[in-house]
Tab-separated table of C-alpha atoms and ligand atoms in Angstrom:
chain	number	residue	atom	x	y	z
I	175	MET	CA	5.734	41.477	-51.509
I	176	LYS	CA	3.821	38.213	-51.034
I	177	SER	CA	6.335	36.801	-48.634
I	178	SER	CA	6.440	39.941	-46.515
I	179	PHE	CA	2.620	39.884	-46.412
I	180	THR	CA	2.805	36.308	-45.144
I	181	PHE	CA	5.377	37.405	-42.615
I	182	LEU	CA	3.035	40.179	-41.457
I	183	LEU	CA	0.219	37.641	-41.031
I	184	LEU	CA	2.542	35.412	-39.022
I	185	MET	CA	3.475	38.363	-36.830
I	186	LEU	CA	-0.204	39.242	-36.294
I	187	GLY	CA	-0.881	35.601	-35.436
I	188	ALA	CA	1.895	35.691	-32.886
I	189	VAL	CA	0.509	38.849	-31.287
I	190	VAL	CA	-2.995	37.353	-31.083
I	191	ASN	CA	-1.630	34.190	-29.511
I	192	VAL	CA	0.371	36.087	-26.940
I	193	ARG	CA	-2.524	38.193	-25.689
I	194	PRO	CA	-4.120	35.688	-23.273
I	195	VAL	CA	-0.803	35.261	-21.474
I	196	GLN	CA	-0.770	38.986	-20.662
I	197	GLU	CA	-4.193	38.861	-19.009
I	198	ALA	CA	-4.150	38.770	-15.214
I	199	SER	CA	-4.197	35.144	-14.109
I	200	VAL	CA	-6.976	33.957	-11.851
I	201	LEU	CA	-4.212	32.375	-9.727
I	202	TYR	CA	-2.185	34.185	-7.095
I	203	PRO	CA	1.589	33.811	-7.563
I	204	TYR	CA	2.904	30.381	-6.616
I	205	GLY	CA	5.820	28.035	-7.169
I	206	LEU	CA	9.407	27.654	-6.050
I	207	ASP	CA	10.232	31.303	-6.822
I	208	GLN	CA	7.555	32.226	-4.239
I	209	LYS	CA	9.371	29.964	-1.741
I	210	ASP	CA	6.505	27.472	-1.815
I	211	HIS	CA	6.938	24.052	-0.269
I	212	LYS	CA	6.094	20.998	-2.345
I	213	ASN	CA	4.217	17.868	-1.281
I	214	PRO	CA	6.135	14.590	-1.599
I	215	LYS	CA	5.418	12.537	-4.726
I	216	LEU	CA	3.009	9.933	-3.394
I	217	ASP	CA	-0.378	8.743	-4.627
I	218	ASP	CA	-3.070	9.805	-2.102
I	219	GLY	CA	-0.363	11.580	-0.096
I	220	SER	CA	-0.381	14.909	1.723
I	221	SER	CA	1.793	17.515	3.344
I	222	LYS	CA	2.968	16.917	6.876
I	223	LYS	CA	0.794	18.458	9.586
I	224	LEU	CA	1.358	22.199	9.095
I	225	SER	CA	1.329	24.566	12.068
I	226	LEU	CA	-0.112	27.980	11.286
I	227	SER	CA	1.434	31.124	12.746
I	228	VAL	CA	-2.068	32.529	13.366
I	229	PRO	CA	-5.206	30.512	14.074
I	230	PHE	CA	-7.664	30.229	11.199
I	231	THR	CA	-11.366	30.390	12.098
I	232	TYR	CA	-13.422	27.980	10.023
I	233	TYR	CA	-17.132	27.797	10.752
I	234	GLY	CA	-16.875	28.911	14.342
I	235	LYS	CA	-13.828	26.856	15.307
I	236	GLU	CA	-10.222	27.988	15.503
I	237	TYR	CA	-7.649	25.747	13.861
I	238	GLN	CA	-3.916	25.970	14.454
I	239	THR	CA	-2.917	23.198	12.026
I	240	LEU	CA	-3.959	21.880	8.642
I	241	TYR	CA	-3.001	19.403	5.938
I	242	VAL	CA	-2.714	20.012	2.211
I	243	ASN	CA	-3.892	16.728	0.735
I	244	ASN	CA	-2.884	15.721	-2.795
I	245	ASN	CA	-6.460	14.701	-3.649
I	246	GLY	CA	-7.610	18.341	-3.817
I	247	VAL	CA	-8.528	18.908	-0.174
I	248	ILE	CA	-7.278	21.142	2.656
I	249	SER	CA	-8.286	19.534	5.937
I	250	PHE	CA	-8.343	20.641	9.552
I	251	GLY	CA	-7.588	18.043	12.188
I	252	THR	CA	-7.094	14.922	10.100
I	253	ARG	CA	-5.354	13.951	6.899
I	254	VAL	CA	-7.572	13.001	3.939
I	255	ASN	CA	-6.358	10.239	1.648
I	256	GLN	CA	-9.811	9.297	0.311
I	257	TYR	CA	-9.708	9.523	-3.473
I	258	THR	CA	-13.369	9.159	-4.524
I	259	PRO	CA	-15.333	12.158	-3.258
I	260	ASP	CA	-18.476	11.824	-1.132
I	261	PRO	CA	-21.212	14.447	-1.273
I	262	PHE	CA	-21.436	17.006	1.540
I	263	PRO	CA	-22.424	16.993	4.352
I	264	LEU	CA	-20.070	14.165	5.248
I	265	ALA	CA	-21.426	11.834	7.893
I	266	ASP	CA	-18.195	11.555	9.849
I	267	GLY	CA	-17.784	15.223	10.813
I	268	ARG	CA	-14.472	15.891	9.054
I	269	SER	CA	-14.077	19.615	8.464
I	270	PHE	CA	-12.439	20.601	5.244
I	271	VAL	CA	-12.455	22.679	2.131
I	272	ALA	CA	-12.326	20.836	-1.162
I	273	PRO	CA	-11.168	23.018	-4.032
I	274	TYR	CA	-11.337	19.938	-6.292
I	275	TRP	CA	-11.636	16.610	-4.483
I	276	ALA	CA	-10.645	13.817	-6.888
I	277	ASP	CA	-7.943	11.185	-7.348
I	278	VAL	CA	-4.798	13.224	-8.030
I	279	ASP	CA	-1.585	11.329	-8.727
I	280	ASN	CA	1.400	13.663	-8.441
I	281	VAL	CA	3.733	10.741	-9.203
I	282	LEU	CA	2.285	10.648	-12.735
I	283	GLY	CA	2.430	14.427	-13.148
I	284	GLY	CA	2.254	17.863	-11.587
I	285	ASP	CA	3.021	19.291	-8.168
I	286	VAL	CA	1.159	20.418	-5.069
I	287	PHE	CA	2.614	23.638	-3.636
I	288	TYR	CA	1.828	25.549	-0.460
I	289	ARG	CA	3.053	28.432	1.670
I	290	GLU	CA	2.013	30.605	4.538
I	291	THR	CA	2.562	34.258	3.692
I	292	THR	CA	2.432	37.829	4.970
I	293	ASP	CA	3.922	39.230	1.769
I	294	PRO	CA	2.599	42.827	1.679
I	295	ALA	CA	2.029	42.878	-2.089
I	296	LEU	CA	-0.026	39.672	-2.026
I	297	LEU	CA	-1.968	40.742	1.094
I	298	ARG	CA	-2.754	44.042	-0.641
I	299	LEU	CA	-4.076	42.219	-3.704
I	300	ILE	CA	-6.153	39.795	-1.607
I	301	THR	CA	-7.551	42.698	0.452
I	302	GLU	CA	-8.451	44.585	-2.725
I	303	ASN	CA	-10.215	41.495	-4.124
I	304	ILE	CA	-12.179	40.776	-0.930
I	305	ASN	CA	-13.163	44.443	-0.521
I	306	GLN	CA	-14.461	44.421	-4.077
I	307	TYR	CA	-16.471	41.201	-3.667
I	308	PHE	CA	-17.733	41.960	-0.130
I	309	PRO	CA	-17.997	45.790	0.075
I	310	ASN	CA	-20.038	45.638	3.301
I	311	ILE	CA	-17.500	43.605	5.261
I	312	PRO	CA	-14.539	45.605	6.614
I	313	PHE	CA	-11.466	43.494	5.909
I	314	THR	CA	-7.721	43.930	5.655
I	315	ALA	CA	-5.809	40.681	5.217
I	316	THR	CA	-2.950	40.160	7.669
I	317	TRP	CA	-2.171	36.544	6.766
I	318	ALA	CA	-2.736	34.115	3.930
I	319	PHE	CA	-2.095	30.493	3.096
I	320	VAL	CA	-1.828	29.597	-0.586
I	321	ALA	CA	-2.084	25.994	-1.826
I	322	THR	CA	-1.728	25.321	-5.535
I	323	TRP	CA	-2.217	22.147	-7.540
I	324	ASP	CA	-0.098	22.709	-10.644
I	325	HIS	CA	-0.949	20.564	-13.681
I	326	VAL	CA	-1.664	17.527	-11.481
I	327	ALA	CA	-2.417	14.199	-13.165
I	328	TYR	CA	-5.110	11.669	-12.241
I	329	TYR	CA	-4.627	8.165	-10.912
I	330	GLY	CA	-4.300	5.620	-13.728
I	331	SER	CA	-3.700	8.301	-16.356
I	332	THR	CA	-2.469	7.317	-19.789
I	333	THR	CA	-2.549	10.952	-20.940
I	334	ASN	CA	-0.684	14.211	-20.264
I	335	LYS	CA	-3.812	15.849	-18.850
I	336	GLY	CA	-3.328	18.050	-15.801
I	337	ASN	CA	-5.510	20.244	-13.589
I	338	THR	CA	-4.345	23.592	-12.209
I	339	PHE	CA	-6.250	25.153	-9.321
I	340	GLN	CA	-5.638	26.932	-6.042
I	341	ALA	CA	-7.142	27.497	-2.604
I	342	THR	CA	-6.210	30.600	-0.605
I	343	LEU	CA	-7.115	30.986	3.053
I	344	THR	CA	-6.937	34.503	4.433
I	345	THR	CA	-7.781	36.248	7.696
I	346	ASN	CA	-7.487	39.483	9.652
I	347	THR	CA	-7.444	37.176	12.756
I	348	LYS	CA	-11.218	37.636	13.173
I	349	THR	CA	-12.921	37.423	9.804
I	350	SER	CA	-11.755	34.731	7.403
I	351	PHE	CA	-12.267	33.978	3.731
I	352	ILE	CA	-11.395	31.216	1.339
I	353	ILE	CA	-10.730	32.006	-2.308
I	354	LEU	CA	-10.873	29.117	-4.787
I	355	ASN	CA	-9.229	29.724	-8.152
I	356	TYR	CA	-9.616	27.417	-11.156
I	357	LYS	CA	-7.175	28.021	-14.001
I	358	ASP	CA	-7.295	24.886	-16.102
I	359	ILE	CA	-9.408	21.774	-15.517
I	360	GLN	CA	-8.790	18.937	-17.999
I	361	TRP	CA	-10.000	15.878	-16.091
I	362	THR	CA	-12.676	15.020	-13.518
I	363	THR	CA	-12.110	11.429	-12.417
I	364	GLY	CA	-9.330	8.978	-11.588
I	365	ALA	CA	-9.366	5.398	-12.871
I	366	ALA	CA	-10.159	3.948	-9.413
I	367	SER	CA	-13.279	6.146	-9.188
I	368	GLY	CA	-14.780	4.715	-12.369
I	369	GLY	CA	-13.084	7.179	-14.714
I	370	GLU	CA	-11.552	6.221	-18.053
I	371	ALA	CA	-7.758	6.027	-18.023
I	372	GLU	CA	-7.724	7.450	-21.586
I	373	THR	CA	-9.764	10.593	-20.763
I	374	GLY	CA	-9.954	11.142	-17.002
I	375	LEU	CA	-13.724	11.518	-17.419
I	376	GLY	CA	-16.806	9.496	-16.384
I	377	GLY	CA	-17.286	7.599	-13.130
I	378	THR	CA	-17.695	9.706	-9.988
I	379	PRO	CA	-16.385	13.180	-10.935
I	380	ALA	CA	-14.642	15.663	-8.660
I	381	HIS	CA	-16.380	17.460	-5.827
I	382	ALA	CA	-15.839	21.118	-4.917
I	383	GLY	CA	-17.117	22.852	-1.808
I	384	PHE	CA	-17.009	23.162	1.959
I	385	ASN	CA	-17.810	20.758	4.754
I	386	SER	CA	-17.922	22.404	8.174
I	387	GLY	CA	-18.109	19.119	10.045
I	388	ASP	CA	-21.758	19.412	11.089
I	389	GLU	CA	-24.883	18.429	9.207
I	390	THR	CA	-26.220	21.849	8.320
I	391	ASN	CA	-23.258	23.973	7.320
I	392	TYR	CA	-21.881	22.897	3.982
I	393	TYR	CA	-21.777	24.108	0.423
I	394	ASN	CA	-21.497	22.230	-2.849
I	395	ILE	CA	-20.280	24.290	-5.801
I	396	PRO	CA	-22.759	23.696	-8.658
I	397	GLY	CA	-21.665	20.887	-10.958
I	398	SER	CA	-19.876	18.984	-8.187
I	399	ARG	CA	-19.792	15.202	-8.671
I	400	THR	CA	-21.245	15.617	-12.160
I	401	GLU	CA	-19.453	15.829	-15.492
I	402	ALA	CA	-20.270	19.582	-15.532
I	403	VAL	CA	-17.549	20.189	-12.918
I	404	ILE	CA	-15.102	20.299	-15.848
I	405	ASN	CA	-16.559	23.780	-16.511
I	406	ILE	CA	-15.724	25.149	-13.061
I	407	THR	CA	-13.147	27.403	-14.744
I	408	LYS	CA	-16.108	29.317	-16.227
I	409	THR	CA	-18.335	29.657	-13.152
I	410	SER	CA	-18.136	32.069	-10.219
I	411	ASN	CA	-20.036	33.610	-7.308
I	412	VAL	CA	-18.046	36.871	-7.590
I	413	ASN	CA	-18.331	37.486	-11.309
I	414	VAL	CA	-14.748	36.416	-12.070
I	415	PRO	CA	-14.757	33.233	-14.189
I	416	GLY	CA	-13.010	30.431	-12.329
I	417	ARG	CA	-13.116	32.141	-8.923
I	418	TRP	CA	-15.345	31.215	-5.949
I	419	VAL	CA	-15.003	33.198	-2.708
I	420	PHE	CA	-16.595	32.539	0.674
I	421	GLN	CA	-16.564	34.084	4.110
I	422	VAL	CA	-15.929	31.092	6.373
I	423	ASP	CA	-15.516	32.259	9.982
I	424	ASP	CA	-19.279	31.836	10.339
I	425	PHE	CA	-21.424	30.003	7.869
I	426	LYS	CA	-22.503	32.286	5.032
I	427	VAL	CA	-22.988	31.847	1.316
I	428	THR	CA	-22.867	35.016	-0.730
I	429	GLY	CA	-23.607	35.514	-4.398
I	430	VAL	CA	-25.838	32.581	-5.278
I	431	PRO	CA	-25.039	31.650	-8.874
I	432	THR	CA	-27.734	31.899	-11.524
I	433	GLU	CA	-27.284	28.246	-12.438
I	434	ALA	CA	-29.582	25.989	-10.402
I	435	PRO	CA	-27.717	23.560	-8.165
I	436	GLU	CA	-27.965	19.894	-9.082
I	437	VAL	CA	-29.304	18.813	-5.704
I	438	ALA	CA	-31.346	21.678	-4.306
I	439	GLU	CA	-34.134	19.896	-2.419
I	440	GLY	CA	-33.954	20.298	1.321
I	441	ASN	CA	-30.601	21.941	0.966
I	442	ASN	CA	-30.562	24.893	3.325
I	443	CYS	CA	-27.148	26.067	2.200
I	444	TRP	CA	-28.606	28.392	-0.455
I	445	LEU	CA	-29.106	31.409	1.764
G	732	NAG	C1	-19.178	22.848	-20.568
G	732	NAG	O1	-19.482	24.084	-21.148
G	732	NAG	C2	-19.647	24.027	-22.551
G	732	NAG	C3	-19.771	25.440	-23.065
G	732	NAG	O2	-20.562	26.224	-22.227
G	732	NAG	C4	-20.860	23.158	-22.869
G	732	NAG	O3	-21.064	23.080	-24.252
G	732	NAG	C5	-20.597	21.763	-22.313
G	732	NAG	O4	-21.746	20.963	-22.494
G	732	NAG	C6	-20.262	21.824	-20.833
G	732	NAG	N1	-19.805	20.516	-20.423
G	732	NAG	C7	-20.464	19.796	-19.535
G	732	NAG	C8	-19.910	18.441	-19.316
G	732	NAG	O5	-21.425	20.180	-18.902
């Protein structure tokens, strides 16, 4: 009797533990079974220059190519190998989206995946999500680009810590959106950015946001370059923890979070 009761408890425990796995993931499908490409294993490396089958409009400019940079950045025009993030707006006019700009080392652990896709099931899901978050903007996705950092390690790591996050670009050829998804963030800083090798914390923490390339159009996700960025899996501008979504063909910021931004003075990005 006692042992079967214990067995029952074990079974209940197993059921409780399994439940989170069955919840819909904040990430869109990714990996080799999705025919993703993988960045080479190289500290501060990137993809090759990737040609897009449709132009992507980012803050008023059309881009036909981009790079997926290991250090948590998708850039238009030029590769980014910088490992310690600078605050936005950047002085040098680089235009990029930084899902989580920090010193990733995919030699020490993890992988950076990417693919261009017109998979109908994924486009349907993305369309449904965008329509829900932006009910006043007519949008049906015809193209998407999904980049995923899967359990990536930090430079100088002496741990098994890894961060898992994703940036999805999508367009109907006119209106474009970027969806940032944060699944699991375990570290904020590489050892060459003042972080501790034993924790991946301290120093100059990761930066998340958008830099259009000019001085006025940029957005810093709250917590960026502070230790609070570790909690980006719990914040959102669309009421889905760990998800930040922006219309990016023209500069707009929708769904200002309740949390006050760290650096709000003179910052005209909070529309
Ligand atoms: C992250 O969130 C938790 C729970 O809300 C909070 O206790 C903690 O202080 C936050 N961490 C940082 C570094 O802000």
